[in-house]
Amino acid sequence: MDITTFGGPVPQRGIGVVAPFDFALDRELWRWTPEEVSLHLTRTPYVPVEVSVDMARLISEHETLQHAVTALDAVRPVSFAYACTSGSFVGGIAYERAMCASMSGSGRGMPSVTTSGALLEALQELGARRVSVITPYTQSLTDALADYLAEADIDVVSREYMGLTGEIWQVGYRDVVELARSADLTDADCLFISCTNLATYDVIPQLEAELRIPVISANQVTMWSALRHAGAQPTGDYQSLIDPAARAALAPYCSKSAGPSAPSAAVEWSPLAAAPEPAAPTPPDDPATSLDLG
C-alpha cells in the first residue's frame, strides 16, 4: 500500500508551553491533550534557587517569557501557556495579566494563559467562590497563593501545605490523596491542588467521588484553558471541570450555606500522619475506586 494515499499525518494545532526549568511532568500535560493537538514545550533558564517566593519571581520575569515564546513561535502555536502556578500568582492579578499580554505580544497576538489565570477561569466556570487549597509549598508560598485568590474575591476557607522546597515531582499519588483528605472542606465550593510539578491526573476522579466536591489541579486548569483558547476540548473522564456527567453527579452534594468563611490557619502536613476517613463513601461502581495509590 502506498502510504501517500492517506495524504500525510493528522493536521495538528499546536500549543506552546513555557514551563519552569525543573518541570518534570511533560507526560501528564499530554494526558489532557486530544489527538489533534500537539504540545511544544520549552523551559525557563535554570536558576540555583529552591522552590520559594524568590524562585517564583525569577522564573516569571517578562523578558524570560518573551524569549521562550519567541522560540516557540517558530512552530506557529495557536495558543501559549505558562505552566507554573507560583510564578503566575506571586505578583498578583495585575502582574499575571501583564504576563499574558507580554506572551501574546511575542507570539503574533495569539491567546496566552497562565496557570493562575486559568485557575480563576476554572473557578468561575464551576461557580466556586470558597476554596480549600492544598500545596506542596512552604507556608510563605501557600500564603501568597491565598493572597492572589483573595485579590480575585475568592475566599480561601482552608489551606494545607507540605513544606517542600524541591523535587516536588517525586511526590506520589498516595501523599496527594492523604493531604486532600486532611483538608477542611466544610465551607468549600471546590478543592484546588496547586503546583504544576505535582501529579494529579488520576487522583482527581477518586477525590471527587470520595469528597463529594469539585477537585481541580494546576495542570488540569492550565490545559483546560489553553485548549479552549486553541478551539479544542481537553480529555479527562470523571473530572467535573471537563466532564459534564461528572459535574452533574456532584451537583446534589455541592450546596453550601450562604456567606463566606474566614480563612483558617495554615497547617503543615506530614506524610507520616494518619489520614482521616473521607466524609462520604466512594460509590461502588465508580471507576476511580480501582486506582492504585501504591
mmCIF file with all atom_site columns, C-alpha atoms in Angstrom, residues 66-202:
data_model
loop_
_atom_site.group_PDB
_atom_site.id
_atom_site.type_symbol
_atom_site.label_atom_id
_atom_site.label_alt_id
_atom_site.label_comp_id
_atom_site.label_asym_id
_atom_site.label_entity_id
_atom_site.label_seq_id
_atom_site.pdbx_PDB_ins_code
_atom_site.Cartn_x
_atom_site.Cartn_y
_atom_site.Cartn_z
_atom_site.occupancy
_atom_site.B_iso_or_equiv
_atom_site.pdbx_formal_charge
_atom_site.auth_seq_id
_atom_site.auth_comp_id
_atom_site.auth_asym_id
_atom_site.auth_atom_id
_atom_site.pdbx_PDB_model_num
ATOM 1   C CA . GLN A 1 66  ? 9.250   36.733 25.869 1.00 0.00 ? 66  GLN A CA 1
ATOM 2   C CA . HIS A 1 67  ? 12.386  34.803 24.886 1.00 0.00 ? 67  HIS A CA 1
ATOM 3   C CA . ALA A 1 68  ? 10.626  31.477 25.459 1.00 0.00 ? 68  ALA A CA 1
ATOM 4   C CA . VAL A 1 69  ? 7.557   32.438 23.425 1.00 0.00 ? 69  VAL A CA 1
ATOM 5   C CA . THR A 1 70  ? 9.684   33.829 20.603 1.00 0.00 ? 70  THR A CA 1
ATOM 6   C CA . ALA A 1 71  ? 11.455  30.463 20.331 1.00 0.00 ? 71  ALA A CA 1
ATOM 7   C CA . LEU A 1 72  ? 8.171   28.529 20.448 1.00 0.00 ? 72  LEU A CA 1
ATOM 8   C CA . ASP A 1 73  ? 6.563   30.775 17.851 1.00 0.00 ? 73  ASP A CA 1
ATOM 9   C CA . ALA A 1 74  ? 8.794   29.260 15.166 1.00 0.00 ? 74  ALA A CA 1
ATOM 10  C CA . VAL A 1 75  ? 6.330   26.323 15.018 1.00 0.00 ? 75  VAL A CA 1
ATOM 11  C CA . ARG A 1 76  ? 3.287   28.634 14.983 1.00 0.00 ? 76  ARG A CA 1
ATOM 12  C CA . PRO A 1 77  ? 1.249   27.575 18.037 1.00 0.00 ? 77  PRO A CA 1
ATOM 13  C CA . VAL A 1 78  ? -2.356  28.796 18.159 1.00 0.00 ? 78  VAL A CA 1
ATOM 14  C CA . SER A 1 79  ? -2.143  29.498 21.899 1.00 0.00 ? 79  SER A CA 1
ATOM 15  C CA . PHE A 1 80  ? 0.503   29.734 24.605 1.00 0.00 ? 80  PHE A CA 1
ATOM 16  C CA . ALA A 1 81  ? 0.511   28.636 28.231 1.00 0.00 ? 81  ALA A CA 1
ATOM 17  C CA . TYR A 1 82  ? 2.806   29.421 31.122 1.00 0.00 ? 82  TYR A CA 1
ATOM 18  C CA . ALA A 1 83  ? 2.612   26.222 33.169 1.00 0.00 ? 83  ALA A CA 1
ATOM 19  C CA . CYS A 1 84  ? 3.584   27.412 36.621 1.00 0.00 ? 84  CYS A CA 1
ATOM 20  C CA . THR A 1 85  ? 1.226   28.274 39.464 1.00 0.00 ? 85  THR A CA 1
ATOM 21  C CA . SER A 1 86  ? 3.569   30.124 41.818 1.00 0.00 ? 86  SER A CA 1
ATOM 22  C CA . GLY A 1 87  ? 5.302   32.015 39.028 1.00 0.00 ? 87  GLY A CA 1
ATOM 23  C CA . SER A 1 88  ? 1.951   33.377 37.868 1.00 0.00 ? 88  SER A CA 1
ATOM 24  C CA . PHE A 1 89  ? 0.383   34.253 41.238 1.00 0.00 ? 89  PHE A CA 1
ATOM 25  C CA . VAL A 1 90  ? 3.391   35.699 43.059 1.00 0.00 ? 90  VAL A CA 1
ATOM 26  C CA . GLY A 1 91  ? 2.958   39.181 41.583 1.00 0.00 ? 91  GLY A CA 1
ATOM 27  C CA . GLY A 1 92  ? -0.809  39.385 41.986 1.00 0.00 ? 92  GLY A CA 1
ATOM 28  C CA . ILE A 1 93  ? -3.560  39.713 39.397 1.00 0.00 ? 93  ILE A CA 1
ATOM 29  C CA . ALA A 1 94  ? -2.164  42.756 37.576 1.00 0.00 ? 94  ALA A CA 1
ATOM 30  C CA . TYR A 1 95  ? 1.196   41.058 37.089 1.00 0.00 ? 95  TYR A CA 1
ATOM 31  C CA . GLU A 1 96  ? -0.475  37.843 35.881 1.00 0.00 ? 96  GLU A CA 1
ATOM 32  C CA . ARG A 1 97  ? -2.420  39.792 33.282 1.00 0.00 ? 97  ARG A CA 1
ATOM 33  C CA . ALA A 1 98  ? 0.742   41.590 32.212 1.00 0.00 ? 98  ALA A CA 1
ATOM 34  C CA . MET A 1 99  ? 2.456   38.211 31.783 1.00 0.00 ? 99  MET A CA 1
ATOM 35  C CA . CYS A 1 100 ? -0.284  37.090 29.394 1.00 0.00 ? 100 CYS A CA 1
ATOM 36  C CA . ALA A 1 101 ? -0.044  40.342 27.440 1.00 0.00 ? 101 ALA A CA 1
ATOM 37  C CA . SER A 1 102 ? 3.730   40.015 27.217 1.00 0.00 ? 102 SER A CA 1
ATOM 38  C CA . MET A 1 103 ? 3.487   36.432 25.948 1.00 0.00 ? 103 MET A CA 1
ATOM 39  C CA . SER A 1 104 ? 0.844   37.309 23.367 1.00 0.00 ? 104 SER A CA 1
ATOM 40  C CA . GLY A 1 105 ? 2.917   40.268 22.232 1.00 0.00 ? 105 GLY A CA 1
ATOM 41  C CA . SER A 1 106 ? 5.828   37.940 21.497 1.00 0.00 ? 106 SER A CA 1
ATOM 42  C CA . GLY A 1 107 ? 3.627   35.354 19.801 1.00 0.00 ? 107 GLY A CA 1
ATOM 43  C CA . ARG A 1 108 ? 1.785   37.067 16.931 1.00 0.00 ? 108 ARG A CA 1
ATOM 44  C CA . GLY A 1 109 ? -1.036  38.106 19.244 1.00 0.00 ? 109 GLY A CA 1
ATOM 45  C CA . MET A 1 110 ? -2.098  34.520 19.899 1.00 0.00 ? 110 MET A CA 1
ATOM 46  C CA . PRO A 1 111 ? -4.065  33.992 23.148 1.00 0.00 ? 111 PRO A CA 1
ATOM 47  C CA . SER A 1 112 ? -1.918  33.270 26.195 1.00 0.00 ? 112 SER A CA 1
ATOM 48  C CA . VAL A 1 113 ? -2.817  31.866 29.591 1.00 0.00 ? 113 VAL A CA 1
ATOM 49  C CA . THR A 1 114 ? -1.053  31.183 32.851 1.00 0.00 ? 114 THR A CA 1
ATOM 50  C CA . THR A 1 115 ? -1.854  28.537 35.428 1.00 0.00 ? 115 THR A CA 1
ATOM 51  C CA . SER A 1 116 ? -3.089  31.069 37.975 1.00 0.00 ? 116 SER A CA 1
ATOM 52  C CA . GLY A 1 117 ? -5.186  32.894 35.406 1.00 0.00 ? 117 GLY A CA 1
ATOM 53  C CA . ALA A 1 118 ? -6.624  29.560 34.294 1.00 0.00 ? 118 ALA A CA 1
ATOM 54  C CA . LEU A 1 119 ? -7.414  28.793 37.938 1.00 0.00 ? 119 LEU A CA 1
ATOM 55  C CA . LEU A 1 120 ? -9.633  31.883 38.156 1.00 0.00 ? 120 LEU A CA 1
ATOM 56  C CA . GLU A 1 121 ? -11.319 30.893 34.872 1.00 0.00 ? 121 GLU A CA 1
ATOM 57  C CA . ALA A 1 122 ? -11.983 27.396 36.201 1.00 0.00 ? 122 ALA A CA 1
ATOM 58  C CA . LEU A 1 123 ? -13.419 28.664 39.480 1.00 0.00 ? 123 LEU A CA 1
ATOM 59  C CA . GLN A 1 124 ? -15.751 30.927 37.526 1.00 0.00 ? 124 GLN A CA 1
ATOM 60  C CA . GLU A 1 125 ? -16.761 28.010 35.310 1.00 0.00 ? 125 GLU A CA 1
ATOM 61  C CA . LEU A 1 126 ? -17.639 25.960 38.399 1.00 0.00 ? 126 LEU A CA 1
ATOM 62  C CA . GLY A 1 127 ? -19.322 28.865 40.190 1.00 0.00 ? 127 GLY A CA 1
ATOM 63  C CA . ALA A 1 128 ? -16.921 28.409 43.127 1.00 0.00 ? 128 ALA A CA 1
ATOM 64  C CA . ARG A 1 129 ? -16.250 31.356 45.454 1.00 0.00 ? 129 ARG A CA 1
ATOM 65  C CA . ARG A 1 130 ? -14.964 29.492 48.532 1.00 0.00 ? 130 ARG A CA 1
ATOM 66  C CA . VAL A 1 131 ? -11.935 27.281 48.019 1.00 0.00 ? 131 VAL A CA 1
ATOM 67  C CA . SER A 1 132 ? -9.797  24.935 50.052 1.00 0.00 ? 132 SER A CA 1
ATOM 68  C CA . VAL A 1 133 ? -6.242  24.746 48.758 1.00 0.00 ? 133 VAL A CA 1
ATOM 69  C CA . ILE A 1 134 ? -3.549  22.138 49.240 1.00 0.00 ? 134 ILE A CA 1
ATOM 70  C CA . THR A 1 135 ? 0.004   22.718 48.087 1.00 0.00 ? 135 THR A CA 1
ATOM 71  C CA . PRO A 1 136 ? 3.448   21.099 48.193 1.00 0.00 ? 136 PRO A CA 1
ATOM 72  C CA . TYR A 1 137 ? 4.901   24.532 49.037 1.00 0.00 ? 137 TYR A CA 1
ATOM 73  C CA . THR A 1 138 ? 6.199   26.222 52.152 1.00 0.00 ? 138 THR A CA 1
ATOM 74  C CA . GLN A 1 139 ? 3.854   28.342 54.253 1.00 0.00 ? 139 GLN A CA 1
ATOM 75  C CA . SER A 1 140 ? 5.013   31.625 52.707 1.00 0.00 ? 140 SER A CA 1
ATOM 76  C CA . LEU A 1 141 ? 4.332   30.454 49.150 1.00 0.00 ? 141 LEU A CA 1
ATOM 77  C CA . THR A 1 142 ? 0.990   28.947 50.170 1.00 0.00 ? 142 THR A CA 1
ATOM 78  C CA . ASP A 1 143 ? 0.020   32.238 51.795 1.00 0.00 ? 143 ASP A CA 1
ATOM 79  C CA . ALA A 1 144 ? 0.956   34.073 48.579 1.00 0.00 ? 144 ALA A CA 1
ATOM 80  C CA . LEU A 1 145 ? -1.487  31.843 46.689 1.00 0.00 ? 145 LEU A CA 1
ATOM 81  C CA . ALA A 1 146 ? -4.203  32.699 49.208 1.00 0.00 ? 146 ALA A CA 1
ATOM 82  C CA . ASP A 1 147 ? -3.429  36.407 48.767 1.00 0.00 ? 147 ASP A CA 1
ATOM 83  C CA . TYR A 1 148 ? -3.779  36.085 44.988 1.00 0.00 ? 148 TYR A CA 1
ATOM 84  C CA . LEU A 1 149 ? -7.151  34.377 45.328 1.00 0.00 ? 149 LEU A CA 1
ATOM 85  C CA . ALA A 1 150 ? -8.326  36.938 47.869 1.00 0.00 ? 150 ALA A CA 1
ATOM 86  C CA . GLU A 1 151 ? -7.492  39.693 45.381 1.00 0.00 ? 151 GLU A CA 1
ATOM 87  C CA . ALA A 1 152 ? -9.915  37.961 42.996 1.00 0.00 ? 152 ALA A CA 1
ATOM 88  C CA . ASP A 1 153 ? -12.594 37.862 45.729 1.00 0.00 ? 153 ASP A CA 1
ATOM 89  C CA . ILE A 1 154 ? -12.129 34.123 46.217 1.00 0.00 ? 154 ILE A CA 1
ATOM 90  C CA . ASP A 1 155 ? -12.328 33.110 49.870 1.00 0.00 ? 155 ASP A CA 1
ATOM 91  C CA . VAL A 1 156 ? -9.687  30.555 50.887 1.00 0.00 ? 156 VAL A CA 1
ATOM 92  C CA . VAL A 1 157 ? -11.514 28.714 53.660 1.00 0.00 ? 157 VAL A CA 1
ATOM 93  C CA . SER A 1 158 ? -8.666  26.330 54.473 1.00 0.00 ? 158 SER A CA 1
ATOM 94  C CA . ARG A 1 159 ? -5.117  25.655 53.384 1.00 0.00 ? 159 ARG A CA 1
ATOM 95  C CA . GLU A 1 160 ? -2.718  22.759 53.888 1.00 0.00 ? 160 GLU A CA 1
ATOM 96  C CA . TYR A 1 161 ? 0.868   22.511 52.696 1.00 0.00 ? 161 TYR A CA 1
ATOM 97  C CA . MET A 1 162 ? 3.719   20.002 52.564 1.00 0.00 ? 162 MET A CA 1
ATOM 98  C CA . GLY A 1 163 ? 6.624   22.400 53.146 1.00 0.00 ? 163 GLY A CA 1
ATOM 99  C CA . LEU A 1 164 ? 8.715   21.137 50.212 1.00 0.00 ? 164 LEU A CA 1
ATOM 100 C CA . THR A 1 165 ? 11.430  23.234 48.557 1.00 0.00 ? 165 THR A CA 1
ATOM 101 C CA . GLY A 1 166 ? 12.482  20.910 45.725 1.00 0.00 ? 166 GLY A CA 1
ATOM 102 C CA . GLU A 1 167 ? 11.860  17.722 43.710 1.00 0.00 ? 167 GLU A CA 1
ATOM 103 C CA . ILE A 1 168 ? 8.102   18.112 44.018 1.00 0.00 ? 168 ILE A CA 1
ATOM 104 C CA . TRP A 1 169 ? 7.593   15.797 41.029 1.00 0.00 ? 169 TRP A CA 1
ATOM 105 C CA . GLN A 1 170 ? 8.684   12.918 43.300 1.00 0.00 ? 170 GLN A CA 1
ATOM 106 C CA . VAL A 1 171 ? 5.522   13.199 45.449 1.00 0.00 ? 171 VAL A CA 1
ATOM 107 C CA . GLY A 1 172 ? 3.327   10.125 44.911 1.00 0.00 ? 172 GLY A CA 1
ATOM 108 C CA . TYR A 1 173 ? -0.421  9.820  44.493 1.00 0.00 ? 173 TYR A CA 1
ATOM 109 C CA . ARG A 1 174 ? -0.872  8.431  47.995 1.00 0.00 ? 174 ARG A CA 1
ATOM 110 C CA . ASP A 1 175 ? 0.619   11.559 49.570 1.00 0.00 ? 175 ASP A CA 1
ATOM 111 C CA . VAL A 1 176 ? -1.545  13.840 47.431 1.00 0.00 ? 176 VAL A CA 1
ATOM 112 C CA . VAL A 1 177 ? -4.699  11.923 48.368 1.00 0.00 ? 177 VAL A CA 1
ATOM 113 C CA . GLU A 1 178 ? -3.856  11.914 52.071 1.00 0.00 ? 178 GLU A CA 1
ATOM 114 C CA . LEU A 1 179 ? -3.256  15.655 52.078 1.00 0.00 ? 179 LEU A CA 1
ATOM 115 C CA . ALA A 1 180 ? -6.544  16.241 50.258 1.00 0.00 ? 180 ALA A CA 1
ATOM 116 C CA . ARG A 1 181 ? -8.410  14.069 52.746 1.00 0.00 ? 181 ARG A CA 1
ATOM 117 C CA . SER A 1 182 ? -6.989  16.121 55.594 1.00 0.00 ? 182 SER A CA 1
ATOM 118 C CA . ALA A 1 183 ? -8.308  19.416 54.162 1.00 0.00 ? 183 ALA A CA 1
ATOM 119 C CA . ASP A 1 184 ? -11.219 21.119 55.885 1.00 0.00 ? 184 ASP A CA 1
ATOM 120 C CA . LEU A 1 185 ? -13.899 21.241 53.197 1.00 0.00 ? 185 LEU A CA 1
ATOM 121 C CA . THR A 1 186 ? -16.772 22.272 55.470 1.00 0.00 ? 186 THR A CA 1
ATOM 122 C CA . ASP A 1 187 ? -17.351 25.647 53.800 1.00 0.00 ? 187 ASP A CA 1
ATOM 123 C CA . ALA A 1 188 ? -15.620 24.993 50.474 1.00 0.00 ? 188 ALA A CA 1
ATOM 124 C CA . ASP A 1 189 ? -17.167 25.001 46.999 1.00 0.00 ? 189 ASP A CA 1
ATOM 125 C CA . CYS A 1 190 ? -14.058 23.457 45.473 1.00 0.00 ? 190 CYS A CA 1
ATOM 126 C CA . LEU A 1 191 ? -10.689 21.910 46.333 1.00 0.00 ? 191 LEU A CA 1
ATOM 127 C CA . PHE A 1 192 ? -7.645  23.192 44.430 1.00 0.00 ? 192 PHE A CA 1
ATOM 128 C CA . ILE A 1 193 ? -4.404  21.197 44.244 1.00 0.00 ? 193 ILE A CA 1
ATOM 129 C CA . SER A 1 194 ? -1.610  23.631 43.437 1.00 0.00 ? 194 SER A CA 1
ATOM 130 C CA . CYS A 1 195 ? 1.732   23.255 41.598 1.00 0.00 ? 195 CYS A CA 1
ATOM 131 C CA . THR A 1 196 ? 2.245   22.032 38.048 1.00 0.00 ? 196 THR A CA 1
ATOM 132 C CA . ASN A 1 197 ? 5.057   19.756 39.266 1.00 0.00 ? 197 ASN A CA 1
ATOM 133 C CA . LEU A 1 198 ? 2.575   17.727 41.339 1.00 0.00 ? 198 LEU A CA 1
ATOM 134 C CA . ALA A 1 199 ? 1.000   14.767 39.508 1.00 0.00 ? 199 ALA A CA 1
ATOM 135 C CA . THR A 1 200 ? -2.809  14.776 39.808 1.00 0.00 ? 200 THR A CA 1
ATOM 136 C CA . TYR A 1 201 ? -4.459  13.370 36.661 1.00 0.00 ? 201 TYR A CA 1
ATOM 137 C CA . ASP A 1 202 ? -5.509  10.036 38.155 1.00 0.00 ? 202 ASP A CA 1
#
